[in-house]
PDB file of C-alpha atoms in Angstrom:
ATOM      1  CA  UNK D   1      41.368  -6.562  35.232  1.00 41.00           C
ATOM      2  CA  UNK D   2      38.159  -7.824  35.642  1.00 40.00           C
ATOM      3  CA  UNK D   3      36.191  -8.144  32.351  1.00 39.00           C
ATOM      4  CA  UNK D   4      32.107  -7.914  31.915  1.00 41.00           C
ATOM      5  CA  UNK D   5      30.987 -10.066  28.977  1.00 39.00           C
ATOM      6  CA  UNK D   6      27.242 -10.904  27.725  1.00 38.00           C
ATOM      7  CA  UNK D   7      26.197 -13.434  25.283  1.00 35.00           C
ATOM      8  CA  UNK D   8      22.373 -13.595  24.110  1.00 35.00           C
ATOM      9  CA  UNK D   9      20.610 -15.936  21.990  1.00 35.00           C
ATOM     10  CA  UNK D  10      17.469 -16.138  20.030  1.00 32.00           C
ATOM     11  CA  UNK D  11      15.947 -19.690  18.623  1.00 34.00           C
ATOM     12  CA  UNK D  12      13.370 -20.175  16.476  1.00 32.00           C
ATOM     13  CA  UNK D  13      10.819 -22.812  16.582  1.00 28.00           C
ATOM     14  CA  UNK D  14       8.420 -23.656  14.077  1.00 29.00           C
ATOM     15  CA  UNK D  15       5.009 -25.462  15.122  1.00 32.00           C
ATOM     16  CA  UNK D  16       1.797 -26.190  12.805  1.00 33.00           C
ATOM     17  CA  UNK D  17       1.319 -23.076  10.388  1.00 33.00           C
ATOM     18  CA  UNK D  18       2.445 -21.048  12.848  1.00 38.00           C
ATOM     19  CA  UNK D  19       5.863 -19.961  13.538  1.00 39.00           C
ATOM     20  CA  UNK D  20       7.417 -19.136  16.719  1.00 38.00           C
ATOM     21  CA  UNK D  21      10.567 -17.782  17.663  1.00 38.00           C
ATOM     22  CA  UNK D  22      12.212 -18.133  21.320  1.00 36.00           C
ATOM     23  CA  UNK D  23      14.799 -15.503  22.481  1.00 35.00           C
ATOM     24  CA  UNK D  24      16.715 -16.968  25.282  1.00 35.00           C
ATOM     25  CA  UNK D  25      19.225 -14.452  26.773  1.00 36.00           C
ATOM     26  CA  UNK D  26      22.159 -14.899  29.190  1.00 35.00           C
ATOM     27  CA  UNK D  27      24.160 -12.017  30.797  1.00 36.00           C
ATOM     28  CA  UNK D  28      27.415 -13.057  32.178  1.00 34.00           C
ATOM     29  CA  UNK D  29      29.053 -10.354  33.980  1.00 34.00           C
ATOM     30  CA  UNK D  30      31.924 -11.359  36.376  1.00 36.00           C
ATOM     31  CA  UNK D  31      34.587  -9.776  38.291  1.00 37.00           C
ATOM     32  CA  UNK D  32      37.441 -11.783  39.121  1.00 39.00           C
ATOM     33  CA  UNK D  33      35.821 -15.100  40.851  1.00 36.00           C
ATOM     34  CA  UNK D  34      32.184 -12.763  40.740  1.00 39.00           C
ATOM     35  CA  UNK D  35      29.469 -14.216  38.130  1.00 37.00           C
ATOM     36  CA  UNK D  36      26.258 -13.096  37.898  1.00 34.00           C
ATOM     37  CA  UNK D  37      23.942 -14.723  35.216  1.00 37.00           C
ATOM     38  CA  UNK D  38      20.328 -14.554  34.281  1.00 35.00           C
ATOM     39  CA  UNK D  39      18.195 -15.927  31.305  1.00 37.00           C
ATOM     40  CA  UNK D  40      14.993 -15.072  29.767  1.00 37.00           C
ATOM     41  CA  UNK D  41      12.868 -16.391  26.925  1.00 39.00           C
ATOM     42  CA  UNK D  42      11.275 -13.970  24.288  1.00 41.00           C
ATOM     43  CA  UNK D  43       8.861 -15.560  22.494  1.00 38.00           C
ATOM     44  CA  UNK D  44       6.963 -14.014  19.759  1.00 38.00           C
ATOM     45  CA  UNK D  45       3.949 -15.954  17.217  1.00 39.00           C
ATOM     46  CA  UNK D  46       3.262 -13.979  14.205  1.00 38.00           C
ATOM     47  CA  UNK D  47       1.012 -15.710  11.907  1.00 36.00           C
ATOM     48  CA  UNK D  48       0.038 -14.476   8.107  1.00 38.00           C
ATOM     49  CA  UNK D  49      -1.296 -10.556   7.184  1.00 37.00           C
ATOM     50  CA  UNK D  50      -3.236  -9.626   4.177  1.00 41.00           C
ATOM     51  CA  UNK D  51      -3.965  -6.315   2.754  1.00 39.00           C
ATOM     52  CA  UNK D  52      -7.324  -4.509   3.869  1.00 41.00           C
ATOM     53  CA  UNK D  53      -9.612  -2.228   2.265  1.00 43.00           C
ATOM     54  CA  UNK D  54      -9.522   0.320   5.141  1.00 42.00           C
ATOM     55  CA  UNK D  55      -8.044   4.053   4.659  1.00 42.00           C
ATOM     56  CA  UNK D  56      -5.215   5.142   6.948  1.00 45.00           C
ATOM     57  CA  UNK D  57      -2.173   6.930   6.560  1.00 56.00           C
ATOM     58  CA  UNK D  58      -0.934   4.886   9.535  1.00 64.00           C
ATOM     59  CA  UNK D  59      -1.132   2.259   7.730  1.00 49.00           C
ATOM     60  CA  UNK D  60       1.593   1.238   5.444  1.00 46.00           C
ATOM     61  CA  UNK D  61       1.442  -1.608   3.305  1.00 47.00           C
ATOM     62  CA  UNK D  62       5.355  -2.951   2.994  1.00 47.00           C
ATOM     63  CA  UNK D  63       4.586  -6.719   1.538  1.00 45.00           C
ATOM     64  CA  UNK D  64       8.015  -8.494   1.535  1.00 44.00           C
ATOM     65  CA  UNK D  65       9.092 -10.320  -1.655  1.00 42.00           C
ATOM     66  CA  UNK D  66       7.460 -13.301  -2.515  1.00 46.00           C
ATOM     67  CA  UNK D  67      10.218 -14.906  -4.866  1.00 60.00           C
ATOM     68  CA  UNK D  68      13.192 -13.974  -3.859  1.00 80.00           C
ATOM     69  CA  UNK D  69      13.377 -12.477  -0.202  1.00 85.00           C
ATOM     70  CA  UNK D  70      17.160 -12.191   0.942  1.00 91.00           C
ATOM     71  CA  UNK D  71      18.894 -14.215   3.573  1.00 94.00           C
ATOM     72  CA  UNK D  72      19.667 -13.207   6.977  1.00 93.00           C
ATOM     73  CA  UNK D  73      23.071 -12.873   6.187  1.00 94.00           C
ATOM     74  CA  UNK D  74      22.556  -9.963   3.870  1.00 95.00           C
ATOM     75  CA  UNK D  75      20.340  -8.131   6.370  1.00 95.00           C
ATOM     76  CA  UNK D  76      22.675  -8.475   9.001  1.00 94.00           C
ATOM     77  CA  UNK D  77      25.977  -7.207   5.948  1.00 94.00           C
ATOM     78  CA  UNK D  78      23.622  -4.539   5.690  1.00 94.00           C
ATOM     79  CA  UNK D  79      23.561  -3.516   8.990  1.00 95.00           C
ATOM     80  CA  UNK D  80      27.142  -4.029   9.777  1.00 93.00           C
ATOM     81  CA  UNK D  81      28.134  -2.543   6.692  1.00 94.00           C
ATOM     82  CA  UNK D  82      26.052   0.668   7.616  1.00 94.00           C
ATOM     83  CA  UNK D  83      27.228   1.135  11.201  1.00 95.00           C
ATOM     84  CA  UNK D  84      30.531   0.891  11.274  1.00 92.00           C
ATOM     85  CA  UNK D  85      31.067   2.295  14.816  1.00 93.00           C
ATOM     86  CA  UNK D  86      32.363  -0.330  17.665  1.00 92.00           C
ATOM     87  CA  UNK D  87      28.855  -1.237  19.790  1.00 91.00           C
ATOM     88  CA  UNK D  88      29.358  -2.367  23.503  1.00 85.00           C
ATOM     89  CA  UNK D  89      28.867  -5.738  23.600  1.00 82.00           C
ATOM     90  CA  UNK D  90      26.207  -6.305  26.197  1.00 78.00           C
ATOM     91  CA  UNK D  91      24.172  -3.987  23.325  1.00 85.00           C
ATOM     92  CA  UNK D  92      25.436  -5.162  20.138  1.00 87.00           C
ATOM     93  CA  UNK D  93      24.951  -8.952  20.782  1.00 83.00           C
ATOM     94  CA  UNK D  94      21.409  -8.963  21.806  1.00 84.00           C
ATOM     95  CA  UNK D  95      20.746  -6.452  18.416  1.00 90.00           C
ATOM     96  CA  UNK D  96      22.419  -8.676  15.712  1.00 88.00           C
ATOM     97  CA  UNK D  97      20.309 -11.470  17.200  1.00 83.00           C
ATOM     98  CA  UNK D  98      17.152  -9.044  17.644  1.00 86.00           C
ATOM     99  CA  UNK D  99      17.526  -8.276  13.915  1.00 92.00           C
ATOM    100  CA  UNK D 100      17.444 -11.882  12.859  1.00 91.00           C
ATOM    101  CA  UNK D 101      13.935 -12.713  14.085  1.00 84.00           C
ATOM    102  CA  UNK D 102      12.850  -9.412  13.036  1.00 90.00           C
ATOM    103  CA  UNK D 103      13.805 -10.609   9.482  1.00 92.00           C
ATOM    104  CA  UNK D 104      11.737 -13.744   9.542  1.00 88.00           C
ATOM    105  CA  UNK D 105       9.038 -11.595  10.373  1.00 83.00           C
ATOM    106  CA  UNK D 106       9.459  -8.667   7.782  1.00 87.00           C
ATOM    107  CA  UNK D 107      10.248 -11.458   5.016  1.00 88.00           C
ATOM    108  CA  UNK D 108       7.218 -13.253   5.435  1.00 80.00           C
ATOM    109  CA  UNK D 109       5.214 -13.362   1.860  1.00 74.00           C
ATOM    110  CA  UNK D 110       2.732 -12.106   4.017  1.00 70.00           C
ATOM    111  CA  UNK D 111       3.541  -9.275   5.899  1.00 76.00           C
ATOM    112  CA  UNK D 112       2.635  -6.040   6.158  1.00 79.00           C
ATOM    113  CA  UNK D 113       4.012  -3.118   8.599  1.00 85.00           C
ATOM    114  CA  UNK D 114       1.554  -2.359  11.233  1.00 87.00           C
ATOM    115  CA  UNK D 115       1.797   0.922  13.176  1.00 94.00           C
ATOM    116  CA  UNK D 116       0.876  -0.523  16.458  1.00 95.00           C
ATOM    117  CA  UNK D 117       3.561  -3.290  15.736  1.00 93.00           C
ATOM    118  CA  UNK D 118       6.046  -0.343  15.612  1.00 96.00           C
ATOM    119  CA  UNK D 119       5.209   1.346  18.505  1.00 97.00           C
ATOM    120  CA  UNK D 120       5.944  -1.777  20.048  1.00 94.00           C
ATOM    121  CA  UNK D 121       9.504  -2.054  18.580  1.00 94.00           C
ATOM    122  CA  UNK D 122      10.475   1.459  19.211  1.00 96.00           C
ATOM    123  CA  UNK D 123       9.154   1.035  22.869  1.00 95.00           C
ATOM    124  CA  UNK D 124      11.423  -2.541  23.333  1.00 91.00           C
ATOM    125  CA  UNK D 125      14.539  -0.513  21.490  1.00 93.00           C
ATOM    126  CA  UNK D 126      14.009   2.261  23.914  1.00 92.00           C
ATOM    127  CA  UNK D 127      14.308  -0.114  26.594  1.00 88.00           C
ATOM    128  CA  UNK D 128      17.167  -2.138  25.615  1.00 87.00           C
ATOM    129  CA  UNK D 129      19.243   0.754  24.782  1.00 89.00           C
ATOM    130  CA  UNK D 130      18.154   3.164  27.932  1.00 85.00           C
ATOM    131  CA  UNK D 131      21.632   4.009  29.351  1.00 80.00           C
ATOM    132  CA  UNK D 132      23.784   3.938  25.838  1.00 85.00           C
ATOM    133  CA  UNK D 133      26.673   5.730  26.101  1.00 84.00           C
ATOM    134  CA  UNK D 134      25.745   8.079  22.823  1.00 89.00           C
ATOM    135  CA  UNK D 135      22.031   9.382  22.448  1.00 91.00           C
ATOM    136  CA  UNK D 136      23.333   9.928  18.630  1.00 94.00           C
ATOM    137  CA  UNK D 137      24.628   6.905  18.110  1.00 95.00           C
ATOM    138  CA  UNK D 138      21.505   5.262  19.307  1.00 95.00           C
ATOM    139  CA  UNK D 139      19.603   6.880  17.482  1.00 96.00           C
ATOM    140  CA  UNK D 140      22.148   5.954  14.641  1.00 97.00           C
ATOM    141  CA  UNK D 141      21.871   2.642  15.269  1.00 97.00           C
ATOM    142  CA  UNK D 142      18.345   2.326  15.271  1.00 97.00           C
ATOM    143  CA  UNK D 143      18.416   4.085  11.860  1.00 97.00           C
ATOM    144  CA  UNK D 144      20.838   1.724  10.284  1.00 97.00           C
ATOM    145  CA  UNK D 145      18.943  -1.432  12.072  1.00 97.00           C
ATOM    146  CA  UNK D 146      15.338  -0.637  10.419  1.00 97.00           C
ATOM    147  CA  UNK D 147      17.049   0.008   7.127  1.00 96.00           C
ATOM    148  CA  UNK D 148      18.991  -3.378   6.975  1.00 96.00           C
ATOM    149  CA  UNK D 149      15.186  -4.541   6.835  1.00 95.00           C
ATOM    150  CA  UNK D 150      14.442  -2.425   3.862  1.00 94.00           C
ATOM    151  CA  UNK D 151      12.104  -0.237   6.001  1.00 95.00           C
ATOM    152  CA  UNK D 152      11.775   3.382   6.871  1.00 97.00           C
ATOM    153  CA  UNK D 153      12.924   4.220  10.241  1.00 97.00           C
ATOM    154  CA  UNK D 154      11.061   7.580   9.826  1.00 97.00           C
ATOM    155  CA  UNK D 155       7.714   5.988   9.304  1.00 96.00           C
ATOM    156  CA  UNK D 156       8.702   3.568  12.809  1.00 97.00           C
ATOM    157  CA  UNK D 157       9.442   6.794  14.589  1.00 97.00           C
ATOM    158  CA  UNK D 158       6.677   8.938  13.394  1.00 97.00           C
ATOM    159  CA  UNK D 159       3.391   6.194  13.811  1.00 96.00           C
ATOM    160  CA  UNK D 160       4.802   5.479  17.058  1.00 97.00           C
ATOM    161  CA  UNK D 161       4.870   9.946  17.871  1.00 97.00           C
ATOM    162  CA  UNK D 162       1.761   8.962  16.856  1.00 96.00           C
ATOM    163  CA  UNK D 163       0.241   6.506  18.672  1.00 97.00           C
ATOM    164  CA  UNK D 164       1.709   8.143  21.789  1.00 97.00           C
ATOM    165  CA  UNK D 165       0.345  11.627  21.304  1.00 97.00           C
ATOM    166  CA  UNK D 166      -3.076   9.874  20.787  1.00 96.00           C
ATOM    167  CA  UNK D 167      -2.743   7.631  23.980  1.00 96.00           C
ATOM    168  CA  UNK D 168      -1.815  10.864  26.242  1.00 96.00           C
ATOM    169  CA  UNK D 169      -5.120  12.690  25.110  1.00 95.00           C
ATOM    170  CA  UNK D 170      -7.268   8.959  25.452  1.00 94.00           C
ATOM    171  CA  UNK D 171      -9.432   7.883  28.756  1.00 91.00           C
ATOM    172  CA  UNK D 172      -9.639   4.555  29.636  1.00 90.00           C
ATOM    173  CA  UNK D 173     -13.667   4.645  27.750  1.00 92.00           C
ATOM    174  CA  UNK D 174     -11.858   6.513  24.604  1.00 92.00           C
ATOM    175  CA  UNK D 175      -9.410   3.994  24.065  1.00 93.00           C
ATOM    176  CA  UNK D 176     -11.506   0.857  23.711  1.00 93.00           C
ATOM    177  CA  UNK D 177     -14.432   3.139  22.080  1.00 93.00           C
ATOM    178  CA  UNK D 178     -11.992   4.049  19.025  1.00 94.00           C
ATOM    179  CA  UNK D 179     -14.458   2.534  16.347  1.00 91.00           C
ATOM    180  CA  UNK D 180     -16.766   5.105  17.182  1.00 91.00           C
ATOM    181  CA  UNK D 181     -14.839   8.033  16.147  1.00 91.00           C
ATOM    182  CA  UNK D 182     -12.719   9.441  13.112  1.00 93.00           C
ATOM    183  CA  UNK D 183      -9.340   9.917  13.331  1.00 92.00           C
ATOM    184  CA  UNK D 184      -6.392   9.109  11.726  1.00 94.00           C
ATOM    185  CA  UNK D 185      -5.059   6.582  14.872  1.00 94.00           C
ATOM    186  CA  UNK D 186      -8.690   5.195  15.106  1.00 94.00           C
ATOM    187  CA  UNK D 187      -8.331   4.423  11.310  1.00 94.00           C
ATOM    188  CA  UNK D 188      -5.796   2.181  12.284  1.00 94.00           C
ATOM    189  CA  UNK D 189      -7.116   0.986  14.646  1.00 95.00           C
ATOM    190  CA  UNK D 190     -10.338  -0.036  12.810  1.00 94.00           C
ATOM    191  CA  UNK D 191      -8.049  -1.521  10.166  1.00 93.00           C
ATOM    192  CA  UNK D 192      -6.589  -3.873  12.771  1.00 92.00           C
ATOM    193  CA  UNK D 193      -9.884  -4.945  14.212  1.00 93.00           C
ATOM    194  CA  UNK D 194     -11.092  -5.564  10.957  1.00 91.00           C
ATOM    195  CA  UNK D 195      -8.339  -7.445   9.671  1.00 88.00           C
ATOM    196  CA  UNK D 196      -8.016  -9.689  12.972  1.00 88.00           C
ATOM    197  CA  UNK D 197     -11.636  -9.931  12.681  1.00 88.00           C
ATOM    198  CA  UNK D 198     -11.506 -12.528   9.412  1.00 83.00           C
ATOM    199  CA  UNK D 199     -11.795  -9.472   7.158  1.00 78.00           C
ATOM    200  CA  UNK D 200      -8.295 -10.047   6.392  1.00 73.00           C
ATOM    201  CA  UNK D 201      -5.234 -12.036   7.970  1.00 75.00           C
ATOM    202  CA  UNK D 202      -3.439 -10.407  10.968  1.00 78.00           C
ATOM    203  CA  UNK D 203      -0.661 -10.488  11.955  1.00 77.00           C
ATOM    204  CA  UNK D 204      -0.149 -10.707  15.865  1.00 84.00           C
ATOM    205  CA  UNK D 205       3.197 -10.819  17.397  1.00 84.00           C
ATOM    206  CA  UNK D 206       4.843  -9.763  21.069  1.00 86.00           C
ATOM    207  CA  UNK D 207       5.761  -6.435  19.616  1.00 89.00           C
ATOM    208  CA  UNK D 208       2.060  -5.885  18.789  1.00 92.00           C
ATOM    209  CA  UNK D 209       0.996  -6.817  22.529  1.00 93.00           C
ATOM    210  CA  UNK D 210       3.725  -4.601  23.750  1.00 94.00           C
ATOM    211  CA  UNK D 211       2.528  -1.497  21.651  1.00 95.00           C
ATOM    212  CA  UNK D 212      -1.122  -2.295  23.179  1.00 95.00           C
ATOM    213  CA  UNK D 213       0.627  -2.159  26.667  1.00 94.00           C
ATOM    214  CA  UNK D 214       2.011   1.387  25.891  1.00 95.00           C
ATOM    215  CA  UNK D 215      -1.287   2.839  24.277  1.00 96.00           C
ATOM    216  CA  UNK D 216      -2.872   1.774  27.631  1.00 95.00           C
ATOM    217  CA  UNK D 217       0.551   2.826  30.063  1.00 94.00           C
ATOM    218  CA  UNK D 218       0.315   6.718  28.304  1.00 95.00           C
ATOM    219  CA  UNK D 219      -3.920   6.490  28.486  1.00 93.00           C
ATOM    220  CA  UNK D 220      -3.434   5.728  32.473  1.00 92.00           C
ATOM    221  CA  UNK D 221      -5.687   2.765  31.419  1.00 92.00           C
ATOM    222  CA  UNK D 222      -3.687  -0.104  33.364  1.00 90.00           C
ATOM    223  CA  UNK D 223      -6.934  -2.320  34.808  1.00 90.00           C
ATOM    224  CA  UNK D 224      -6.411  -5.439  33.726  1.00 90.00           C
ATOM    225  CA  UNK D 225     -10.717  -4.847  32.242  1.00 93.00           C
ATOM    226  CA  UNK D 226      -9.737  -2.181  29.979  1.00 94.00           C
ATOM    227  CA  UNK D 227      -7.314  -4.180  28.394  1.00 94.00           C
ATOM    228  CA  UNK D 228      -9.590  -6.951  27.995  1.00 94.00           C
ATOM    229  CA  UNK D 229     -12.033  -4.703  26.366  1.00 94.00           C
ATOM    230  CA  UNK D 230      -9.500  -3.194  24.606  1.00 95.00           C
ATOM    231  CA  UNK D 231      -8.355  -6.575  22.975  1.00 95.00           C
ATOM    232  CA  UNK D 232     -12.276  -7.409  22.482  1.00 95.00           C
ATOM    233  CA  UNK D 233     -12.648  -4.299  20.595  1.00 95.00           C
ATOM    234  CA  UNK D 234      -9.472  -5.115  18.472  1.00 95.00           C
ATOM    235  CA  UNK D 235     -10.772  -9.097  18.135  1.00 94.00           C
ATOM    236  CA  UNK D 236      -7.354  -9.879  19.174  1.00 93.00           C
ATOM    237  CA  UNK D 237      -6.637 -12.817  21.976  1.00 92.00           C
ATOM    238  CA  UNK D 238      -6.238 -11.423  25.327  1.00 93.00           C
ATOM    239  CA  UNK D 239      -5.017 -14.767  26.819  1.00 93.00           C
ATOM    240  CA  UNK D 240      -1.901 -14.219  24.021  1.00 93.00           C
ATOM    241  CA  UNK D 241      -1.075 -10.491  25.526  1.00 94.00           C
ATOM    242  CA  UNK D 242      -1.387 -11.210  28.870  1.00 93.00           C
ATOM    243  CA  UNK D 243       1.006 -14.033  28.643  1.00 93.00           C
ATOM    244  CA  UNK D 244       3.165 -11.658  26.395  1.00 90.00           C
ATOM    245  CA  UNK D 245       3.214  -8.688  28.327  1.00 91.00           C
ATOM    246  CA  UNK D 246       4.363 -11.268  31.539  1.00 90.00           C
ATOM    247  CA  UNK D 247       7.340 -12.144  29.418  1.00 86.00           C
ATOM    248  CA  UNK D 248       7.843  -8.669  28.391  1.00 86.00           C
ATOM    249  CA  UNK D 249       7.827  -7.451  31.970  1.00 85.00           C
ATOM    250  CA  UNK D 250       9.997 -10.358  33.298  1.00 83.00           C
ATOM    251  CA  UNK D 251      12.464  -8.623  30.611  1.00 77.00           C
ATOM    252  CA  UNK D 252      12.310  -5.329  31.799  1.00 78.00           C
ATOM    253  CA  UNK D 253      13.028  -6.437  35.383  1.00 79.00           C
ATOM    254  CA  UNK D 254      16.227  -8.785  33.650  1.00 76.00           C
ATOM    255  CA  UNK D 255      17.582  -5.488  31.883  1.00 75.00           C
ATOM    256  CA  UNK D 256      17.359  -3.236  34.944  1.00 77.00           C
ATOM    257  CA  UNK D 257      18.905  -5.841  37.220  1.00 77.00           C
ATOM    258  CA  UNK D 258      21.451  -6.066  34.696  1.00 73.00           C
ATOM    259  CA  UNK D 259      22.033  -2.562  34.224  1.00 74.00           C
ATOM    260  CA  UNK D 260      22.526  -1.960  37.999  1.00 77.00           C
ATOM    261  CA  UNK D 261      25.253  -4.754  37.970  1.00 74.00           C
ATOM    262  CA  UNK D 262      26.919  -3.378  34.826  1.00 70.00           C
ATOM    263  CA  UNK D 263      26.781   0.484  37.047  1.00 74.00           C
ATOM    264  CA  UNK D 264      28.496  -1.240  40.031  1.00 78.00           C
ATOM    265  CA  UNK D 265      30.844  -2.992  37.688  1.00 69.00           C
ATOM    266  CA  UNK D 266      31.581   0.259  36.607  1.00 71.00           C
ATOM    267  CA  UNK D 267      31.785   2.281  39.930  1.00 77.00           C
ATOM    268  CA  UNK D 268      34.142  -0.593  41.431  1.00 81.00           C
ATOM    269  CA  UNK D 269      36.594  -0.193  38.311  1.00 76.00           C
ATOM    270  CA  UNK D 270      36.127   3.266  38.728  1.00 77.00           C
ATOM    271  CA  UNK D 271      37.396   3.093  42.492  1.00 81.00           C
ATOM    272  CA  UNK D 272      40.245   0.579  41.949  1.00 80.00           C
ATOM    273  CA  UNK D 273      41.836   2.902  39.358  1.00 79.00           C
ATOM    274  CA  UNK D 274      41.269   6.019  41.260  1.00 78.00           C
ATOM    275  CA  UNK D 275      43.102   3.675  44.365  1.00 76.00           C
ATOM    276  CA  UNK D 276      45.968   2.973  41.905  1.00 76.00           C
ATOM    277  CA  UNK D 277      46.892   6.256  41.150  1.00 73.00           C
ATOM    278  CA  UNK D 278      47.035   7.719  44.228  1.00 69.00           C
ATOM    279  CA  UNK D 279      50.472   6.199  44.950  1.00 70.00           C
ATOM    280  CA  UNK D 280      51.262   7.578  41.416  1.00 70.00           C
ATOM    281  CA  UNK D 281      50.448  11.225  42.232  1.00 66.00           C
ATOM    282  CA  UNK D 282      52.010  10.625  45.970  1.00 62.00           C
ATOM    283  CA  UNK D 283      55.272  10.213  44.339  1.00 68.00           C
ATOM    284  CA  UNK D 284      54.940  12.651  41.770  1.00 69.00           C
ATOM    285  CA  UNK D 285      54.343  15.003  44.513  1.00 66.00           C
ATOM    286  CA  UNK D 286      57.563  13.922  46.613  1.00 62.00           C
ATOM    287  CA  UNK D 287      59.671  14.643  43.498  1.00 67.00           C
ATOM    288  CA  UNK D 288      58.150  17.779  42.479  1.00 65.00           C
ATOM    289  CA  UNK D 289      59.097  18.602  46.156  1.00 66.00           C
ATOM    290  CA  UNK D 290      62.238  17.423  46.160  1.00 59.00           C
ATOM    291  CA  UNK D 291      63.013  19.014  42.911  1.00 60.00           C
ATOM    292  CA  UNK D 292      62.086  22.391  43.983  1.00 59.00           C
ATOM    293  CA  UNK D 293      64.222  21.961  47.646  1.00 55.00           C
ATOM    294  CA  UNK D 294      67.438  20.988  45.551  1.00 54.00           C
ATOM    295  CA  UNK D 295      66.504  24.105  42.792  1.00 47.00           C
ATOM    296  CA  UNK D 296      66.302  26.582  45.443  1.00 54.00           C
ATOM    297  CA  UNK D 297      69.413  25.069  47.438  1.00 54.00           C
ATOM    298  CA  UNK D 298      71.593  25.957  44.307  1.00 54.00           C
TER     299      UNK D 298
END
């Protein structure tokens, strides 16, 4: 039988005072002599956060320990230990390496959770696990993977409700005038600017520039201007999210190719069994027959 079989991996690379991490993913499906393979690279900068002064209840302060943080072994225990449940491996592989850059990054001495951060997270989860076989065990899984980080999976799901409700309401001027108005998603907003601003250290990362994409997807603000002015407004480096957001798209296009292999994968094993069992049920048939010829003969 032919098998489908997916290996991903993630490096990290550390440069100056900045670290970087590098997810490089293969896919390997084959059928019989058949292999199809593609690789990406994922690679996300997060630099040092601080605490600001700035009021929001978006805005959750989770500082990591500064003595002791655990290892990446325990986080990844944690999660195993928690889910319990066999995960396909095309899906499980690329998580348990997922979750080990996302612990560098919560285990900084630094860090801090930032909403849009989240939204950016829950938008890449969404996307890797679109097509899971169980709605409730991904959302299972994503329960037990933010809490094998010590965070609350509630507070990822709810900021990013959030942040989406308030990008479906925005125009393209709204969105990148949010330090005009009160609110409790433009009080996050102003924290961030501030904080990336030298008012504090900030945190940037892929998952950040990927939560900016979806504010602006939901706000029908795609023009390449608004999200200049919306990275002006936030002081963050638009040269960084555009090259982010390439990689991120490149990724999307990798996962649907790759999900429209694994389908005819599927579909052909589907077929081939269906094929081998119509012999079965031919002959099943023929004796049922005969049976009832020699019953009724008698």
């Amino acid at each position: 039988m032919a098998t489908v079989t997916s290996s991903f991996s993630f490096s990290a690379l550390t440069q100056s005072s900045q670290r970087k991490h590098t997810l490089s993913s293969t896919c390997v499906l084959g059928s019989n002599s058949d292999g199809i393979r593609f690789r990406k690279s994922f690679l996300c900068q997060q630099v040092g956060v601080q605490a600001s002064n700035s009021a929001s209840k978006l805005v959750v302060r989770c500082s990591s320990s500064v003595s002791d943080p655990p290892p990446v072994s325990e986080t990844k225990l944690n999660f195993l230990k928690e889910y319990k449940r066999p995960i396909p491996s095309i899906y499980n592989t690329v998580l348990q390496e997922l979750i080990v850059q996302q612990h560098l990054m919560r285990f900084k001495r630094s860090y801090r959770y930032d909403p849009v951060f989240a939204l950016g997270f829950v938008t890449v989860y969404e996307q890797l696990m679109e097509g899971y076989p169980s709605d409730e065990d991904r959302d299972a899984i994503f329960q037990t993977y933010i809490k094998a980080l010590k965070e609350d999976p509630g507070q990822y799901r709810e900021d990013a409700q959030k942040l989406e409700e308030w990008a479906r309401t925005q125009s393209s001027t709204s969105l990148i005038e949010f330090s005009s108005r009160e609110g409790e998603v433009e009080g996050a907003l102003k924290d961030i600017a501030e904080r990336a601003g030298g008012k504090g250290d900030f945190s940037y990362s892929r998952f950040f520039a990927i939560g900016l994409f979806r504010l602006l997807e939901l706000g029908n603000a795609m023009e390449p201007a608004i999200l200049e002015k919306l990275c002006a407004a936030l002081n963050v480096d638009k040269r960084s999210v555009d090259r982010d957001l390439d990689v991120y798209r490149n990724l999307l296009s990798k996962l649907v190719q790759a999900k429209e292999l694994l389908k005819e994968y599927a579909d052909r094993e589907k077929k081939k069994q269906e094929e081998r069992a119509e012999p079965q049920k031919a002959n099943e048939a023929i004796t049922k027959c005969l049976g009832q010829e020699q019953f009724s003969e008698l």
